[in-house]
Short mmCIF file of N, CA, C and O in Angstrom, two decimals:
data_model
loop_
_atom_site.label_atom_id
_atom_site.label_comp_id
_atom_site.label_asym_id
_atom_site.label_seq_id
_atom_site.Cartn_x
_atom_site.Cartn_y
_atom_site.Cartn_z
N UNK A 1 89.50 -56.89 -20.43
CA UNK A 1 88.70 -57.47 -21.47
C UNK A 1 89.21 -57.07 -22.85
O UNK A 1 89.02 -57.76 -23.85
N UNK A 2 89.92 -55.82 -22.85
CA UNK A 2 90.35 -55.19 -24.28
C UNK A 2 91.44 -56.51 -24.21
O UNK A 2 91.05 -57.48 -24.86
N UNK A 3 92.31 -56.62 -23.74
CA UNK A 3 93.43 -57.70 -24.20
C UNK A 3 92.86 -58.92 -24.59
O UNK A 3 93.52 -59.53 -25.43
N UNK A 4 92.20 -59.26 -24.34
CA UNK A 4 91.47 -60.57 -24.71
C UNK A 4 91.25 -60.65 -25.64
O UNK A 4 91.71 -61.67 -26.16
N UNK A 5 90.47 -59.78 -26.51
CA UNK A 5 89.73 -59.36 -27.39
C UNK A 5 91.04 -59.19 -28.75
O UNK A 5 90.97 -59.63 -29.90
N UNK A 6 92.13 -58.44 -28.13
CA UNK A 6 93.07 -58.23 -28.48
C UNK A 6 93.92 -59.27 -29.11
O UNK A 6 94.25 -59.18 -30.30
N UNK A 7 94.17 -59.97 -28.57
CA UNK A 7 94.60 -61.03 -28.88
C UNK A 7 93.81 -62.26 -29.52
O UNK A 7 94.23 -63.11 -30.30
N UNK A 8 92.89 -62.15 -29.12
CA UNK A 8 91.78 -63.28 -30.21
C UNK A 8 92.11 -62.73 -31.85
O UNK A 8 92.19 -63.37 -32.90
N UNK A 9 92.27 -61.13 -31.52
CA UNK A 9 92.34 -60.88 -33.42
C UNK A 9 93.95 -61.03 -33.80
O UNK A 9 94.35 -60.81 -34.95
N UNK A 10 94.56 -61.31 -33.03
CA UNK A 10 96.45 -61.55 -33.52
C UNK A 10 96.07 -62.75 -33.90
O UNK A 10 95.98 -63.02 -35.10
N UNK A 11 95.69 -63.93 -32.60
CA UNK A 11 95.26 -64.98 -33.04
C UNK A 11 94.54 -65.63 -34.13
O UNK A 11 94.74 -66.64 -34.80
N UNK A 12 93.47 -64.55 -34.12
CA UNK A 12 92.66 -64.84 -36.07
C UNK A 12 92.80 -64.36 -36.92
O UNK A 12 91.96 -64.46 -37.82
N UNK A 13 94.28 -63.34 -37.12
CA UNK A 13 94.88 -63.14 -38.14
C UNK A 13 95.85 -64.40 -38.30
O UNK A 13 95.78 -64.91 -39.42
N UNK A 14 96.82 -65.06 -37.33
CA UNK A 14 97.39 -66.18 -37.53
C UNK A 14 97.00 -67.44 -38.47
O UNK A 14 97.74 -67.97 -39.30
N UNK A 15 95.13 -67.96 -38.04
CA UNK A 15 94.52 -68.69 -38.37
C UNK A 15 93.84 -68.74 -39.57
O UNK A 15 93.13 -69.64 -40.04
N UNK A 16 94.33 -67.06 -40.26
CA UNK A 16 93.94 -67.28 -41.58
C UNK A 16 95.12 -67.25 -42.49
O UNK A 16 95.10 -66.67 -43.57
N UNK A 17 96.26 -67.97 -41.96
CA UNK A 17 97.42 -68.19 -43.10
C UNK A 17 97.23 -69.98 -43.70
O UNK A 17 97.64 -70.69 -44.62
N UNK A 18 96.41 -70.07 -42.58
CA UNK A 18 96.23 -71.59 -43.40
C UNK A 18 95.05 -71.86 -44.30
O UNK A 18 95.11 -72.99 -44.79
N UNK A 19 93.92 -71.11 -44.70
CA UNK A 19 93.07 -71.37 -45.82
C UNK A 19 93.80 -70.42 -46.81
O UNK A 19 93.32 -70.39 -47.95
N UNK A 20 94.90 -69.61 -46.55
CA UNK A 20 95.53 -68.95 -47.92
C UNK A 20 96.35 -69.65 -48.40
O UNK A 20 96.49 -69.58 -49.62
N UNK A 21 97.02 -70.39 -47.81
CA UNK A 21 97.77 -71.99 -48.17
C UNK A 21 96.70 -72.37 -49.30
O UNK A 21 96.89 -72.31 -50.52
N UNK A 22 95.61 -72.74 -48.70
CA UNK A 22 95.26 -73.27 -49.52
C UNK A 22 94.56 -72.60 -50.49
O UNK A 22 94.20 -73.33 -51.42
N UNK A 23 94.17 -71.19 -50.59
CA UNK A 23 94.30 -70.16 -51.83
C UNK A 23 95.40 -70.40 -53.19
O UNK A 23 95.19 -70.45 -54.40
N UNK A 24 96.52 -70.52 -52.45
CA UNK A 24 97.22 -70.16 -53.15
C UNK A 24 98.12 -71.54 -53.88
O UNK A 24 99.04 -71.38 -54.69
N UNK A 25 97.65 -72.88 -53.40
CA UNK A 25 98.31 -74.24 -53.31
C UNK A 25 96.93 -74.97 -54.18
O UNK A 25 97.23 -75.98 -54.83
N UNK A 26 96.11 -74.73 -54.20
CA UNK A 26 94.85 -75.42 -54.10
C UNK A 26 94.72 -76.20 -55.24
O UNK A 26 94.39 -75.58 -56.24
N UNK A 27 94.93 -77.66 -55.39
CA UNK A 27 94.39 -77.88 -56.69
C UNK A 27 93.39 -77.86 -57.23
O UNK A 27 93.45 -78.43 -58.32
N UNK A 28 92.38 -77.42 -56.96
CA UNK A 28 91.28 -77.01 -58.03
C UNK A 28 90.63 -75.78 -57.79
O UNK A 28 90.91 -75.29 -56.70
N UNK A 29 89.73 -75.05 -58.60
CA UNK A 29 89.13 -74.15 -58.65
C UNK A 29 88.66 -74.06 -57.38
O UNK A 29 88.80 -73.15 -56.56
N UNK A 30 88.07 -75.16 -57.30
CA UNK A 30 86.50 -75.03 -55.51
C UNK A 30 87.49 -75.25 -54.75
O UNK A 30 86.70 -75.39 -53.82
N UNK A 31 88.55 -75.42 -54.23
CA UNK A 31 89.29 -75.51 -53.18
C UNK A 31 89.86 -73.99 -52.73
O UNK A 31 89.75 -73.69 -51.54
N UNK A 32 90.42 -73.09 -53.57
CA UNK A 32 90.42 -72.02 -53.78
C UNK A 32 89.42 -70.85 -53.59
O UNK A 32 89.62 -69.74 -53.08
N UNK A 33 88.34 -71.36 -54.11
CA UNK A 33 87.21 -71.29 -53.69
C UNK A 33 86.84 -71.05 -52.22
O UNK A 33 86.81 -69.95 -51.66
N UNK A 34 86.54 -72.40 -51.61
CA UNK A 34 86.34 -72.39 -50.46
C UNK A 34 87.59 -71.44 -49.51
O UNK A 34 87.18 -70.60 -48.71
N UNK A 35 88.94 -71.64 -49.66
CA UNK A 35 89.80 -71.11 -48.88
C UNK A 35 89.53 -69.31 -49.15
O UNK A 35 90.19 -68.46 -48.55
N UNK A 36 88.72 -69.07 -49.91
CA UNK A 36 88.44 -67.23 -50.03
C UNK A 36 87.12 -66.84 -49.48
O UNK A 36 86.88 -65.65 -49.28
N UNK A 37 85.92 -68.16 -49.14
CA UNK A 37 85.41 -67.81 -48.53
C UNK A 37 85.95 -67.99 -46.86
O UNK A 37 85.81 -67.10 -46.03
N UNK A 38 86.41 -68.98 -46.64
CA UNK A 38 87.03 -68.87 -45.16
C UNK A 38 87.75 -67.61 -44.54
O UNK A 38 87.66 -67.22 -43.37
N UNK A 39 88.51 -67.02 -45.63
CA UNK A 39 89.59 -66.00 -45.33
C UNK A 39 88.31 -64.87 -44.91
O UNK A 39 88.29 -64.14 -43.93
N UNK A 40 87.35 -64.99 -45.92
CA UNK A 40 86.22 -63.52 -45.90
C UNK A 40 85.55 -63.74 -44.70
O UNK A 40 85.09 -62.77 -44.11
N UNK A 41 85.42 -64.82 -44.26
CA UNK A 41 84.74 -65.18 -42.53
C UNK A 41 85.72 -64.40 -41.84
O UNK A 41 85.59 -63.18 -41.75
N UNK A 42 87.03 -65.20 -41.18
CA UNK A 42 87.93 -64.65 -40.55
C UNK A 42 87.73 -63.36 -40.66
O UNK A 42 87.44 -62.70 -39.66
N UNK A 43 87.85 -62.81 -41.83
CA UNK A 43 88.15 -61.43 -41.91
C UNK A 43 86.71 -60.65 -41.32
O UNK A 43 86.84 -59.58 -40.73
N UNK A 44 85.29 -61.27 -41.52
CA UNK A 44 84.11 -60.69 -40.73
C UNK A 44 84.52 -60.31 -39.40
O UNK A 44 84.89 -59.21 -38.97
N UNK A 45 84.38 -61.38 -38.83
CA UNK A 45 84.80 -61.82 -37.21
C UNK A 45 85.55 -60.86 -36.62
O UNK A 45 85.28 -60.39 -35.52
N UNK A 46 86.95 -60.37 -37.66
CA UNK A 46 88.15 -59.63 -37.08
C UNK A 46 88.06 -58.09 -37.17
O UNK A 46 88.73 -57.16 -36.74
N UNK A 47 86.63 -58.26 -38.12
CA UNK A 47 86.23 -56.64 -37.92
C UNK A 47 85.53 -56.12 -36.94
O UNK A 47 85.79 -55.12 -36.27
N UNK A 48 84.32 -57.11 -36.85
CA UNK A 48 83.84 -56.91 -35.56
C UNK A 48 84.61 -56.52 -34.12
O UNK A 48 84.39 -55.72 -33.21
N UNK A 49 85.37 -57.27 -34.35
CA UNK A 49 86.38 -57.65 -32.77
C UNK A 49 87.21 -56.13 -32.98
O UNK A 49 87.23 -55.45 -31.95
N UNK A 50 87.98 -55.45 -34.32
CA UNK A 50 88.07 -54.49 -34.39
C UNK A 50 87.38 -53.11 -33.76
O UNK A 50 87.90 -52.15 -33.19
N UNK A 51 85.70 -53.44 -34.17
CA UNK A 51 84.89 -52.31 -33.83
C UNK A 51 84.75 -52.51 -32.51
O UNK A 51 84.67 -51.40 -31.99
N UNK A 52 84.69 -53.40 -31.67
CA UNK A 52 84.95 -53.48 -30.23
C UNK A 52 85.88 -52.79 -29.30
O UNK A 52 85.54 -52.13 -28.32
N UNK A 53 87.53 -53.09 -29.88
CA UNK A 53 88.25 -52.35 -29.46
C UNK A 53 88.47 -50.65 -29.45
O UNK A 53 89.11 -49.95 -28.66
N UNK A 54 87.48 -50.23 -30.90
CA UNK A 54 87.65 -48.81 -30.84
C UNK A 54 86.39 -48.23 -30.43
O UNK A 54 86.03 -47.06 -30.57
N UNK A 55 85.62 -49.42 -29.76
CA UNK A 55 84.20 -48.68 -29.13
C UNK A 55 82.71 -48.32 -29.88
O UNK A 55 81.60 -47.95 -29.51
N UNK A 56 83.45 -48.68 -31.33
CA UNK A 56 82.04 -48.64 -32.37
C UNK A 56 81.58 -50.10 -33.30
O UNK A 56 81.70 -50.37 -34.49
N UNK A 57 81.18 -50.62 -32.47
CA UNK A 57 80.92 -51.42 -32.71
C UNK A 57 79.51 -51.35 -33.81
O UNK A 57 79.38 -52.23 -34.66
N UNK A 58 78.46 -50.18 -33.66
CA UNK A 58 77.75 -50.11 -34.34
C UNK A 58 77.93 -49.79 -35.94
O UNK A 58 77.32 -50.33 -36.87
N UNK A 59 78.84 -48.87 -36.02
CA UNK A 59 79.77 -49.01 -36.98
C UNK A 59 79.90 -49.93 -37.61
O UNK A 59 78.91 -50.23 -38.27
N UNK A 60 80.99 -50.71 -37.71
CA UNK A 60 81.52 -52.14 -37.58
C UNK A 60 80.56 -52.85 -38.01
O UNK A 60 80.46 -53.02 -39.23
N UNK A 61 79.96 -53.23 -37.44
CA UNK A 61 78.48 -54.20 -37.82
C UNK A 61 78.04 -54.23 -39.06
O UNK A 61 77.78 -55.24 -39.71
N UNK A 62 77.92 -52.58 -39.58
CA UNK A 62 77.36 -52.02 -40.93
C UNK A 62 78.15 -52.78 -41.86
O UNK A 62 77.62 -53.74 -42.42
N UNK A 63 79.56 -52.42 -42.13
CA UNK A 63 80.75 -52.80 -42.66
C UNK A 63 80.44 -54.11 -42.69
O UNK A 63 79.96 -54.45 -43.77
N UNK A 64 80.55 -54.99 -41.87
CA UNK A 64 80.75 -56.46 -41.78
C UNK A 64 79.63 -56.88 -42.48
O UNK A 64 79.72 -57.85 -43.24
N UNK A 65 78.58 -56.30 -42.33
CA UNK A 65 77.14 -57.27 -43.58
C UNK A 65 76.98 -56.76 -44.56
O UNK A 65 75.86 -56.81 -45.07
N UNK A 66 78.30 -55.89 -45.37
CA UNK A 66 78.13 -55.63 -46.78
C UNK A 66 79.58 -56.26 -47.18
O UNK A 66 79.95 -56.70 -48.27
N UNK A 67 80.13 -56.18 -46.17
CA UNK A 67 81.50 -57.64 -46.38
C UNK A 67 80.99 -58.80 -46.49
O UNK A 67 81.75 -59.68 -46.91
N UNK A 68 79.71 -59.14 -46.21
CA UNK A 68 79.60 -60.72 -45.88
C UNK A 68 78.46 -60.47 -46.81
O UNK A 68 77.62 -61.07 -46.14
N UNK A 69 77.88 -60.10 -47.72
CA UNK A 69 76.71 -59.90 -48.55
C UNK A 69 77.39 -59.80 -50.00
O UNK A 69 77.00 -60.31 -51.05
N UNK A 70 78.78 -58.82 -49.70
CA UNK A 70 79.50 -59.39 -51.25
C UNK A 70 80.33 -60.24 -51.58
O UNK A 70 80.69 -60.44 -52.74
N UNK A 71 80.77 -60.93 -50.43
CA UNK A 71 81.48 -62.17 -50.48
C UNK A 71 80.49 -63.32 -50.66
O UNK A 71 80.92 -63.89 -51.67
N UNK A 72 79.68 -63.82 -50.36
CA UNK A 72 78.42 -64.36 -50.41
C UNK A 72 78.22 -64.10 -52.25
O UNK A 72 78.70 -64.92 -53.03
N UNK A 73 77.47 -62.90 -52.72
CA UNK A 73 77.47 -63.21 -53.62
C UNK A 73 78.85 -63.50 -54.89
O UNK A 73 78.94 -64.45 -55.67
N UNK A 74 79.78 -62.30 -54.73
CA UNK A 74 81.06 -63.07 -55.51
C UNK A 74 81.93 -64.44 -55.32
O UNK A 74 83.08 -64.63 -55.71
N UNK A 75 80.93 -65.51 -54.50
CA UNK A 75 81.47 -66.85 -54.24
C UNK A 75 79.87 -67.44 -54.93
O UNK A 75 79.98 -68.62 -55.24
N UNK A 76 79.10 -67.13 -55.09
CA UNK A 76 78.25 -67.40 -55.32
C UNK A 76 78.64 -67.48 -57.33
O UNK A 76 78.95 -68.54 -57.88
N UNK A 77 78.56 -66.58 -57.82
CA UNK A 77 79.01 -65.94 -58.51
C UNK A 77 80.24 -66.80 -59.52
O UNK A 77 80.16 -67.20 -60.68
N UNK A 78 81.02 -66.84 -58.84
CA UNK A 78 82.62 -68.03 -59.30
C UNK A 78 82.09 -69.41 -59.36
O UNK A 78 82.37 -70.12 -60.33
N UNK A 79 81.43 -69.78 -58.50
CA UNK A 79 81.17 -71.36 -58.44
C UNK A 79 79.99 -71.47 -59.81
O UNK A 79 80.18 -72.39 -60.60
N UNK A 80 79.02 -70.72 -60.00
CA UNK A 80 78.40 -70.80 -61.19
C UNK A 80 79.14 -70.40 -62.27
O UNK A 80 78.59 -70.40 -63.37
N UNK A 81 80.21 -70.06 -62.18
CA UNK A 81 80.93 -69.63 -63.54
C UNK A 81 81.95 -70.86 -63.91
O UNK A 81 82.28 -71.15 -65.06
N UNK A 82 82.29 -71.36 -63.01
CA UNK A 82 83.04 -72.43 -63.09
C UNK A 82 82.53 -73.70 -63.02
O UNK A 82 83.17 -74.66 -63.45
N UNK A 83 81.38 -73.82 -62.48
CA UNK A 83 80.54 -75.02 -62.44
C UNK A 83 79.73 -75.90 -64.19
O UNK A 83 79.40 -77.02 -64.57
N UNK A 84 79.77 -74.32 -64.77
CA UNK A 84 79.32 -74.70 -66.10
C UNK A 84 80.39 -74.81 -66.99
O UNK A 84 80.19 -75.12 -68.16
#
């Protein structure tokens, strides 16, 4: 089950070279935008799957909803700054 697991996160490190494409290609602000919130998903997901493999998952968890609470608001944050 560890290999599985294992490989889902090689795999969803792979899958986040394509919303940095579009980080880094993006023609507009909100496209950029969106591709940094995608990357900050991926990157939730791959922590979790992290805290799995080293058995602390309770850990992990903590981490991941103050990752996903300041990404949330610093996307929150950009789009009203740029929206006006």
């Amino acid at each position: 089950m560890h290999t599985f697991f294992l490989y889902s996160a090689v795999i969803l490190t792979i899958i986040s070279v394509m919303p940095a494409y579009r980080v880094v290609k993006g023609p507009t602000v909100f496209d950029r935008l969106l591709g940094t919130s995608a990357i900050g998903t991926n990157t939730i997901v791959l922590i979790c799957l992290i805290g799995y493999l080293f058995n602390r998952i309770d850990m992990f968890i903590d981490i991941t909803l103050a990752y996903a609470v300041l990404g949330f608001i610093g996307s929150i944050a950009v789009a009203k700054y740029f929206a006006t």
